[in-house]
Amino acid sequence: MKIGRFKSNDRSFFGLIKGKEIVPIKETKVSELMDSITPTEDVLSFSEVKFLSPTRPSKIVAVGLNYKAHAEEMGKPLPEEPLLFMKPSTAVIANKMKIFLPEMSQRVDYEGELAVIIGRKCRKVTPKDVPNYILGYSCFNDVTARDLQQKDVQYTRAKSFDTFAPYGPWIATSIDPLSLKITTRINGEIKQQGQTSDMIFSPFELVSFISQVMTLLPGDVVITGTPPGIGPLKEGDKVEVEIEGIGTLINYVAKERR
């Protein structure tokens, strides 16, 4: 099942994806999506709606260097435990929206990633129990000001600019996240290609680890690291993050608005 969030006639709503059509769900909260879903009798086409981010997360918890090949690419040793950082909710944009390049940075990179969407309040959960708290999975682009990341050492500024968290196009439930192909394309050319099986820490281990530190709330997003092949974005680029079993997140790149 695939669940998205959309806007039509000034009303936002969740909907089920049926091919290239959307069946709106009767008004519900993110916290209720794992319990019951009641479709309406309406059917809308993609052209009739605006895509919204699948949820409005209170926080995005990210993991650095979680692919063996990416750690090698960056010339860094494999971490002994997950390396956590955060992105603000204000950085979130949806499918088909623009990533703006900030004047403060001279190099902004793409990072295609698998996103884990939390469906129930999650605190101090074991890896074995984590699936009971996951609503589903989505595509994410952990956009990064690489020069500022190297300058600052810590990641906050480099990861937090407005529009630096493209997320969508929807959530796929009931898929196995342990062996999915991730592909990032720039203007149709493949730049990243990897398998989630190359992760150092699985999505279940990551959510469990994070839940020992902080409470994860319904709608929160955990992004699980990027495969090798990161590189810069430029004005006019079309960026696609495609994940097997989920779909393709599409965004466009523009200069920062004044």
PDB file of C-alpha atoms in Angstrom:
ATOM      1  CA  MET A   1       0.000   0.000   0.000  1.00  0.00           C
ATOM      2  CA  LYS A   2       1.180   3.518  -0.808  1.00  0.00           C
ATOM      3  CA  ILE A   3      -0.052   6.523   1.173  1.00  0.00           C
ATOM      4  CA  GLY A   4       0.567  10.133   0.164  1.00  0.00           C
ATOM      5  CA  ARG A   5      -0.439  13.567   1.386  1.00  0.00           C
ATOM      6  CA  PHE A   6      -1.885  16.040  -1.066  1.00  0.00           C
ATOM      7  CA  LYS A   7      -3.625  19.377  -1.410  1.00  0.00           C
ATOM      8  CA  SER A   8      -6.655  20.195  -3.508  1.00  0.00           C
ATOM      9  CA  ASN A   9      -9.012  23.186  -3.273  1.00  0.00           C
ATOM     10  CA  ASP A  10      -7.149  24.493  -0.200  1.00  0.00           C
ATOM     11  CA  ARG A  11      -7.687  21.191   1.615  1.00  0.00           C
ATOM     12  CA  SER A  12      -4.882  18.825   2.574  1.00  0.00           C
ATOM     13  CA  PHE A  13      -5.555  15.110   2.929  1.00  0.00           C
ATOM     14  CA  PHE A  14      -4.012  11.652   2.890  1.00  0.00           C
ATOM     15  CA  GLY A  15      -4.724   9.445  -0.088  1.00  0.00           C
ATOM     16  CA  LEU A  16      -4.048   5.947  -1.371  1.00  0.00           C
ATOM     17  CA  ILE A  17      -2.055   5.657  -4.579  1.00  0.00           C
ATOM     18  CA  LYS A  18      -3.768   3.486  -7.188  1.00  0.00           C
ATOM     19  CA  GLY A  19      -1.625   3.562 -10.313  1.00  0.00           C
ATOM     20  CA  LYS A  20      -1.707   7.213 -11.394  1.00  0.00           C
ATOM     21  CA  GLU A  21      -4.797   8.017  -9.374  1.00  0.00           C
ATOM     22  CA  ILE A  22      -5.413   8.991  -5.767  1.00  0.00           C
ATOM     23  CA  VAL A  23      -8.228   7.769  -3.541  1.00  0.00           C
ATOM     24  CA  PRO A  24      -8.598  10.229  -0.634  1.00  0.00           C
ATOM     25  CA  ILE A  25      -8.809   8.792   2.877  1.00  0.00           C
ATOM     26  CA  LYS A  26     -11.441   9.964   5.327  1.00  0.00           C
ATOM     27  CA  GLU A  27      -9.953  12.576   7.628  1.00  0.00           C
ATOM     28  CA  THR A  28      -7.383  11.005   9.899  1.00  0.00           C
ATOM     29  CA  LYS A  29      -4.144  11.676  11.780  1.00  0.00           C
ATOM     30  CA  VAL A  30      -0.726  10.178  11.080  1.00  0.00           C
ATOM     31  CA  SER A  31      -0.953   8.309  14.384  1.00  0.00           C
ATOM     32  CA  GLU A  32      -4.111   6.554  13.132  1.00  0.00           C
ATOM     33  CA  LEU A  33      -2.789   5.384   9.761  1.00  0.00           C
ATOM     34  CA  MET A  34      -1.409   2.137  11.192  1.00  0.00           C
ATOM     35  CA  ASP A  35      -4.734   1.260  12.790  1.00  0.00           C
ATOM     36  CA  SER A  36      -7.478   1.974  10.285  1.00  0.00           C
ATOM     37  CA  ILE A  37      -7.866   3.568   6.871  1.00  0.00           C
ATOM     38  CA  THR A  38     -11.232   4.361   5.330  1.00  0.00           C
ATOM     39  CA  PRO A  39     -11.089   5.304   1.640  1.00  0.00           C
ATOM     40  CA  THR A  40     -13.674   7.690   0.258  1.00  0.00           C
ATOM     41  CA  GLU A  41     -15.475   7.129  -3.027  1.00  0.00           C
ATOM     42  CA  ASP A  42     -13.609  10.006  -4.677  1.00  0.00           C
ATOM     43  CA  VAL A  43     -10.853   9.475  -7.233  1.00  0.00           C
ATOM     44  CA  LEU A  44      -8.387  12.198  -8.266  1.00  0.00           C
ATOM     45  CA  SER A  45      -5.623  12.277 -10.851  1.00  0.00           C
ATOM     46  CA  PHE A  46      -2.107  13.495 -10.082  1.00  0.00           C
ATOM     47  CA  SER A  47      -2.794  16.567 -12.232  1.00  0.00           C
ATOM     48  CA  GLU A  48      -5.643  17.606  -9.917  1.00  0.00           C
ATOM     49  CA  VAL A  49      -3.533  17.805  -6.757  1.00  0.00           C
ATOM     50  CA  LYS A  50      -0.406  19.357  -5.326  1.00  0.00           C
ATOM     51  CA  PHE A  51       2.014  16.950  -3.696  1.00  0.00           C
ATOM     52  CA  LEU A  52       2.781  17.610  -0.033  1.00  0.00           C
ATOM     53  CA  SER A  53       5.468  15.944   2.057  1.00  0.00           C
ATOM     54  CA  PRO A  54       4.026  12.573   3.179  1.00  0.00           C
ATOM     55  CA  THR A  55       4.093  13.723   6.816  1.00  0.00           C
ATOM     56  CA  ARG A  56       4.931  16.891   8.723  1.00  0.00           C
ATOM     57  CA  PRO A  57       7.714  15.578  10.971  1.00  0.00           C
ATOM     58  CA  SER A  58       8.523  17.155  14.304  1.00  0.00           C
ATOM     59  CA  LYS A  59      12.127  16.172  13.529  1.00  0.00           C
ATOM     60  CA  ILE A  60      14.305  14.392  11.005  1.00  0.00           C
ATOM     61  CA  VAL A  61      16.972  12.202  12.554  1.00  0.00           C
ATOM     62  CA  ALA A  62      19.798  11.423  10.154  1.00  0.00           C
ATOM     63  CA  VAL A  63      22.632   8.922  10.176  1.00  0.00           C
ATOM     64  CA  GLY A  64      26.073   9.589   8.726  1.00  0.00           C
ATOM     65  CA  LEU A  65      28.400   7.066   7.065  1.00  0.00           C
ATOM     66  CA  ASN A  66      25.982   4.159   7.176  1.00  0.00           C
ATOM     67  CA  TYR A  67      27.031   2.533   3.890  1.00  0.00           C
ATOM     68  CA  LYS A  68      30.347   0.707   3.786  1.00  0.00           C
ATOM     69  CA  ALA A  69      31.148   1.945   0.286  1.00  0.00           C
ATOM     70  CA  HIS A  70      30.301   5.561   1.182  1.00  0.00           C
ATOM     71  CA  ALA A  71      32.601   5.471   4.226  1.00  0.00           C
ATOM     72  CA  GLU A  72      35.356   4.261   1.907  1.00  0.00           C
ATOM     73  CA  GLU A  73      34.489   7.025  -0.581  1.00  0.00           C
ATOM     74  CA  MET A  74      34.873   9.632   2.175  1.00  0.00           C
ATOM     75  CA  GLY A  75      38.098   8.043   3.460  1.00  0.00           C
ATOM     76  CA  LYS A  76      36.677   7.448   6.929  1.00  0.00           C
ATOM     77  CA  PRO A  77      36.679   4.350   9.154  1.00  0.00           C
ATOM     78  CA  LEU A  78      33.461   2.418   9.677  1.00  0.00           C
ATOM     79  CA  PRO A  79      31.604   3.775  12.731  1.00  0.00           C
ATOM     80  CA  GLU A  80      31.277   1.567  15.793  1.00  0.00           C
ATOM     81  CA  GLU A  81      27.790   2.928  16.482  1.00  0.00           C
ATOM     82  CA  PRO A  82      25.380   5.108  14.466  1.00  0.00           C
ATOM     83  CA  LEU A  83      26.540   8.686  13.915  1.00  0.00           C
ATOM     84  CA  LEU A  84      23.470  10.857  14.488  1.00  0.00           C
ATOM     85  CA  PHE A  85      22.655  14.385  13.414  1.00  0.00           C
ATOM     86  CA  MET A  86      19.395  16.204  12.775  1.00  0.00           C
ATOM     87  CA  LYS A  87      17.709  18.260  10.095  1.00  0.00           C
ATOM     88  CA  PRO A  88      14.979  20.774  10.980  1.00  0.00           C
ATOM     89  CA  SER A  89      11.388  20.339   9.895  1.00  0.00           C
ATOM     90  CA  THR A  90      11.619  23.745   8.179  1.00  0.00           C
ATOM     91  CA  ALA A  91      13.947  22.199   5.568  1.00  0.00           C
ATOM     92  CA  VAL A  92      11.248  19.824   4.286  1.00  0.00           C
ATOM     93  CA  ILE A  93       9.926  20.155   0.757  1.00  0.00           C
ATOM     94  CA  ALA A  94       7.736  17.809  -1.263  1.00  0.00           C
ATOM     95  CA  ASN A  95       7.919  16.052  -4.609  1.00  0.00           C
ATOM     96  CA  LYS A  96       8.312  18.382  -7.631  1.00  0.00           C
ATOM     97  CA  MET A  97       9.388  21.342  -5.472  1.00  0.00           C
ATOM     98  CA  LYS A  98      12.620  23.335  -5.863  1.00  0.00           C
ATOM     99  CA  ILE A  99      15.869  22.987  -3.951  1.00  0.00           C
ATOM    100  CA  PHE A 100      17.386  26.447  -3.551  1.00  0.00           C
ATOM    101  CA  LEU A 101      21.163  26.877  -3.555  1.00  0.00           C
ATOM    102  CA  PRO A 102      22.148  29.255  -0.726  1.00  0.00           C
ATOM    103  CA  GLU A 103      24.557  32.100  -1.418  1.00  0.00           C
ATOM    104  CA  MET A 104      26.512  31.071   1.674  1.00  0.00           C
ATOM    105  CA  SER A 105      27.697  27.841   0.036  1.00  0.00           C
ATOM    106  CA  GLN A 106      29.795  27.191  -3.070  1.00  0.00           C
ATOM    107  CA  ARG A 107      29.097  23.438  -3.212  1.00  0.00           C
ATOM    108  CA  VAL A 108      25.753  21.797  -2.506  1.00  0.00           C
ATOM    109  CA  ASP A 109      25.528  17.998  -2.885  1.00  0.00           C
ATOM    110  CA  TYR A 110      22.733  15.474  -3.383  1.00  0.00           C
ATOM    111  CA  GLU A 111      22.476  12.389  -1.146  1.00  0.00           C
ATOM    112  CA  GLY A 112      19.748   9.896  -2.038  1.00  0.00           C
ATOM    113  CA  GLU A 113      18.505   7.975   1.005  1.00  0.00           C
ATOM    114  CA  LEU A 114      15.866   5.576   2.306  1.00  0.00           C
ATOM    115  CA  ALA A 115      13.572   7.286   4.820  1.00  0.00           C
ATOM    116  CA  VAL A 116      11.846   5.429   7.655  1.00  0.00           C
ATOM    117  CA  ILE A 117       8.503   6.945   8.681  1.00  0.00           C
ATOM    118  CA  ILE A 118       7.464   6.493  12.307  1.00  0.00           C
ATOM    119  CA  GLY A 119       3.812   5.547  12.848  1.00  0.00           C
ATOM    120  CA  ARG A 120       3.580   5.211  16.632  1.00  0.00           C
ATOM    121  CA  LYS A 121       5.249   6.935  19.568  1.00  0.00           C
ATOM    122  CA  CYS A 122       8.551   5.137  19.914  1.00  0.00           C
ATOM    123  CA  ARG A 123      10.832   5.112  22.948  1.00  0.00           C
ATOM    124  CA  LYS A 124      13.389   2.513  24.087  1.00  0.00           C
ATOM    125  CA  VAL A 125      12.282  -0.075  21.556  1.00  0.00           C
ATOM    126  CA  THR A 126      14.262  -3.199  20.692  1.00  0.00           C
ATOM    127  CA  PRO A 127      15.297  -3.849  17.062  1.00  0.00           C
ATOM    128  CA  LYS A 128      12.979  -6.865  17.020  1.00  0.00           C
ATOM    129  CA  ASP A 129       9.974  -4.700  17.969  1.00  0.00           C
ATOM    130  CA  VAL A 130      10.784  -1.743  15.701  1.00  0.00           C
ATOM    131  CA  PRO A 131       8.587  -2.932  12.766  1.00  0.00           C
ATOM    132  CA  ASN A 132       5.545  -2.435  15.025  1.00  0.00           C
ATOM    133  CA  TYR A 133       6.347   1.292  15.116  1.00  0.00           C
ATOM    134  CA  ILE A 134       7.117   1.895  11.435  1.00  0.00           C
ATOM    135  CA  LEU A 135       4.383   3.251   9.182  1.00  0.00           C
ATOM    136  CA  GLY A 136       6.455   2.731   6.048  1.00  0.00           C
ATOM    137  CA  TYR A 137       9.294   3.984   3.892  1.00  0.00           C
ATOM    138  CA  SER A 138       9.884   6.841   1.488  1.00  0.00           C
ATOM    139  CA  CYS A 139      12.550   8.532  -0.638  1.00  0.00           C
ATOM    140  CA  PHE A 140      14.679  11.335   0.770  1.00  0.00           C
ATOM    141  CA  ASN A 141      17.412  13.645  -0.506  1.00  0.00           C
ATOM    142  CA  ASP A 142      19.741  14.710   2.314  1.00  0.00           C
ATOM    143  CA  VAL A 143      20.904  17.878   0.545  1.00  0.00           C
ATOM    144  CA  THR A 144      24.206  19.059   2.025  1.00  0.00           C
ATOM    145  CA  ALA A 145      26.357  22.185   1.746  1.00  0.00           C
ATOM    146  CA  ARG A 146      29.551  20.164   1.492  1.00  0.00           C
ATOM    147  CA  ASP A 147      31.975  23.076   1.856  1.00  0.00           C
ATOM    148  CA  LEU A 148      30.251  24.265   5.028  1.00  0.00           C
ATOM    149  CA  GLN A 149      30.178  20.732   6.426  1.00  0.00           C
ATOM    150  CA  GLN A 150      33.949  20.497   6.005  1.00  0.00           C
ATOM    151  CA  LYS A 151      34.452  23.973   7.441  1.00  0.00           C
ATOM    152  CA  ASP A 152      32.220  23.538  10.495  1.00  0.00           C
ATOM    153  CA  VAL A 153      33.111  19.902  11.302  1.00  0.00           C
ATOM    154  CA  GLN A 154      29.652  19.423  12.850  1.00  0.00           C
ATOM    155  CA  TYR A 155      26.726  19.200  10.459  1.00  0.00           C
ATOM    156  CA  THR A 156      23.988  21.598  11.596  1.00  0.00           C
ATOM    157  CA  ARG A 157      24.508  24.513   9.218  1.00  0.00           C
ATOM    158  CA  ALA A 158      25.399  22.363   6.210  1.00  0.00           C
ATOM    159  CA  LYS A 159      22.267  20.228   6.518  1.00  0.00           C
ATOM    160  CA  SER A 160      19.659  22.743   7.636  1.00  0.00           C
ATOM    161  CA  PHE A 161      19.012  25.317   4.925  1.00  0.00           C
ATOM    162  CA  ASP A 162      15.407  25.733   3.810  1.00  0.00           C
ATOM    163  CA  THR A 163      14.590  23.201   1.034  1.00  0.00           C
ATOM    164  CA  PHE A 164      17.448  20.846   2.054  1.00  0.00           C
ATOM    165  CA  ALA A 165      15.086  17.990   2.975  1.00  0.00           C
ATOM    166  CA  PRO A 166      13.148  16.829  -0.116  1.00  0.00           C
ATOM    167  CA  TYR A 167      10.901  13.967   0.988  1.00  0.00           C
ATOM    168  CA  GLY A 168       8.344  11.845  -0.888  1.00  0.00           C
ATOM    169  CA  PRO A 169       6.563  11.277  -3.147  1.00  0.00           C
ATOM    170  CA  TRP A 170       4.627   8.998  -0.772  1.00  0.00           C
ATOM    171  CA  ILE A 171       5.021   6.281   1.874  1.00  0.00           C
ATOM    172  CA  ALA A 172       5.184   2.606   0.943  1.00  0.00           C
ATOM    173  CA  THR A 173       4.030   0.230   3.654  1.00  0.00           C
ATOM    174  CA  SER A 174       4.689  -3.504   4.004  1.00  0.00           C
ATOM    175  CA  ILE A 175       8.000  -3.603   2.140  1.00  0.00           C
ATOM    176  CA  ASP A 176      11.263  -5.177   3.272  1.00  0.00           C
ATOM    177  CA  PRO A 177      13.837  -2.377   3.721  1.00  0.00           C
ATOM    178  CA  LEU A 178      16.828  -4.703   4.005  1.00  0.00           C
ATOM    179  CA  SER A 179      17.505  -5.230   0.288  1.00  0.00           C
ATOM    180  CA  LEU A 180      16.273  -2.340  -1.822  1.00  0.00           C
ATOM    181  CA  LYS A 181      18.024  -0.697  -4.750  1.00  0.00           C
ATOM    182  CA  ILE A 182      18.591   3.067  -4.426  1.00  0.00           C
ATOM    183  CA  THR A 183      19.354   5.153  -7.504  1.00  0.00           C
ATOM    184  CA  THR A 184      20.018   8.889  -7.770  1.00  0.00           C
ATOM    185  CA  ARG A 185      19.904  10.534 -11.188  1.00  0.00           C
ATOM    186  CA  ILE A 186      20.899  14.051 -12.201  1.00  0.00           C
ATOM    187  CA  ASN A 187      19.304  15.157 -15.473  1.00  0.00           C
ATOM    188  CA  GLY A 188      18.646  11.509 -16.283  1.00  0.00           C
ATOM    189  CA  GLU A 189      22.226  10.333 -15.654  1.00  0.00           C
ATOM    190  CA  ILE A 190      22.799   7.784 -12.885  1.00  0.00           C
ATOM    191  CA  LYS A 191      25.092   9.210 -10.201  1.00  0.00           C
ATOM    192  CA  GLN A 192      24.394   6.934  -7.248  1.00  0.00           C
ATOM    193  CA  GLN A 193      23.385   3.308  -7.178  1.00  0.00           C
ATOM    194  CA  GLY A 194      23.445   1.117  -4.113  1.00  0.00           C
ATOM    195  CA  GLN A 195      21.652  -1.509  -2.087  1.00  0.00           C
ATOM    196  CA  THR A 196      20.300  -1.088   1.434  1.00  0.00           C
ATOM    197  CA  SER A 197      21.967  -4.429   2.182  1.00  0.00           C
ATOM    198  CA  ASP A 198      25.255  -2.453   2.201  1.00  0.00           C
ATOM    199  CA  MET A 199      24.145  -0.559   5.315  1.00  0.00           C
ATOM    200  CA  ILE A 200      26.349  -0.910   8.379  1.00  0.00           C
ATOM    201  CA  PHE A 201      23.331  -0.595  10.686  1.00  0.00           C
ATOM    202  CA  SER A 202      19.924  -1.756   9.445  1.00  0.00           C
ATOM    203  CA  PRO A 203      16.856   0.523   9.606  1.00  0.00           C
ATOM    204  CA  PHE A 204      15.585  -1.525  12.563  1.00  0.00           C
ATOM    205  CA  GLU A 205      18.872  -1.131  14.450  1.00  0.00           C
ATOM    206  CA  LEU A 206      18.902   2.598  13.713  1.00  0.00           C
ATOM    207  CA  VAL A 207      15.365   3.266  14.958  1.00  0.00           C
ATOM    208  CA  SER A 208      16.049   1.209  18.092  1.00  0.00           C
ATOM    209  CA  PHE A 209      19.302   3.085  18.765  1.00  0.00           C
ATOM    210  CA  ILE A 210      17.695   6.492  18.246  1.00  0.00           C
ATOM    211  CA  SER A 211      14.765   5.548  20.485  1.00  0.00           C
ATOM    212  CA  GLN A 212      17.205   5.015  23.354  1.00  0.00           C
ATOM    213  CA  VAL A 213      18.202   8.684  22.982  1.00  0.00           C
ATOM    214  CA  MET A 214      14.976  10.486  22.122  1.00  0.00           C
ATOM    215  CA  THR A 215      11.278   9.797  21.706  1.00  0.00           C
ATOM    216  CA  LEU A 216      10.227   9.436  18.099  1.00  0.00           C
ATOM    217  CA  LEU A 217       6.721  10.683  17.327  1.00  0.00           C
ATOM    218  CA  PRO A 218       4.220   9.698  14.623  1.00  0.00           C
ATOM    219  CA  GLY A 219       5.274  11.322  11.375  1.00  0.00           C
ATOM    220  CA  ASP A 220       8.935  11.685  12.365  1.00  0.00           C
ATOM    221  CA  VAL A 221      11.496  10.647   9.775  1.00  0.00           C
ATOM    222  CA  VAL A 222      14.709   8.679  10.184  1.00  0.00           C
ATOM    223  CA  ILE A 223      17.029   8.853   7.187  1.00  0.00           C
ATOM    224  CA  THR A 224      19.420   5.974   6.923  1.00  0.00           C
ATOM    225  CA  GLY A 225      22.538   7.182   5.108  1.00  0.00           C
ATOM    226  CA  THR A 226      23.580   7.435   1.483  1.00  0.00           C
ATOM    227  CA  PRO A 227      25.386   5.056  -0.871  1.00  0.00           C
ATOM    228  CA  PRO A 228      28.559   6.184  -2.705  1.00  0.00           C
ATOM    229  CA  GLY A 229      28.503   8.594  -5.626  1.00  0.00           C
ATOM    230  CA  ILE A 230      27.655  11.893  -3.931  1.00  0.00           C
ATOM    231  CA  GLY A 231      28.291  15.011  -5.991  1.00  0.00           C
ATOM    232  CA  PRO A 232      27.369  18.651  -6.568  1.00  0.00           C
ATOM    233  CA  LEU A 233      24.157  20.223  -7.764  1.00  0.00           C
ATOM    234  CA  LYS A 234      23.868  23.233 -10.036  1.00  0.00           C
ATOM    235  CA  GLU A 235      21.110  25.580 -11.072  1.00  0.00           C
ATOM    236  CA  GLY A 236      18.727  23.961 -13.535  1.00  0.00           C
ATOM    237  CA  ASP A 237      19.385  20.368 -12.460  1.00  0.00           C
ATOM    238  CA  LYS A 238      16.609  17.794 -12.184  1.00  0.00           C
ATOM    239  CA  VAL A 239      17.274  15.412  -9.289  1.00  0.00           C
ATOM    240  CA  GLU A 240      15.580  12.022  -8.987  1.00  0.00           C
ATOM    241  CA  VAL A 241      15.882   9.643  -6.034  1.00  0.00           C
ATOM    242  CA  GLU A 242      14.336   6.302  -6.943  1.00  0.00           C
ATOM    243  CA  ILE A 243      13.957   3.433  -4.481  1.00  0.00           C
ATOM    244  CA  GLU A 244      12.797  -0.016  -5.445  1.00  0.00           C
ATOM    245  CA  GLY A 245       9.264  -0.753  -4.251  1.00  0.00           C
ATOM    246  CA  ILE A 246       8.573   2.884  -3.347  1.00  0.00           C
ATOM    247  CA  GLY A 247       8.810   5.245  -6.311  1.00  0.00           C
ATOM    248  CA  THR A 248      10.726   8.312  -7.464  1.00  0.00           C
ATOM    249  CA  LEU A 249      11.195  11.639  -5.686  1.00  0.00           C
ATOM    250  CA  ILE A 250      11.740  14.443  -8.202  1.00  0.00           C
ATOM    251  CA  ASN A 251      13.054  17.915  -7.428  1.00  0.00           C
ATOM    252  CA  TYR A 252      14.541  20.823  -9.357  1.00  0.00           C
ATOM    253  CA  VAL A 253      17.470  23.056  -8.463  1.00  0.00           C
ATOM    254  CA  ALA A 254      17.414  26.855  -8.497  1.00  0.00           C
ATOM    255  CA  LYS A 255      19.354  29.762  -7.049  1.00  0.00           C
ATOM    256  CA  GLU A 256      18.340  31.015  -3.634  1.00  0.00           C
ATOM    257  CA  ARG A 257      15.389  33.364  -3.553  1.00  0.00           C
ATOM    258  CA  ARG A 258      16.144  36.868  -2.306  1.00  0.00           C
TER     259      ARG A 258
END
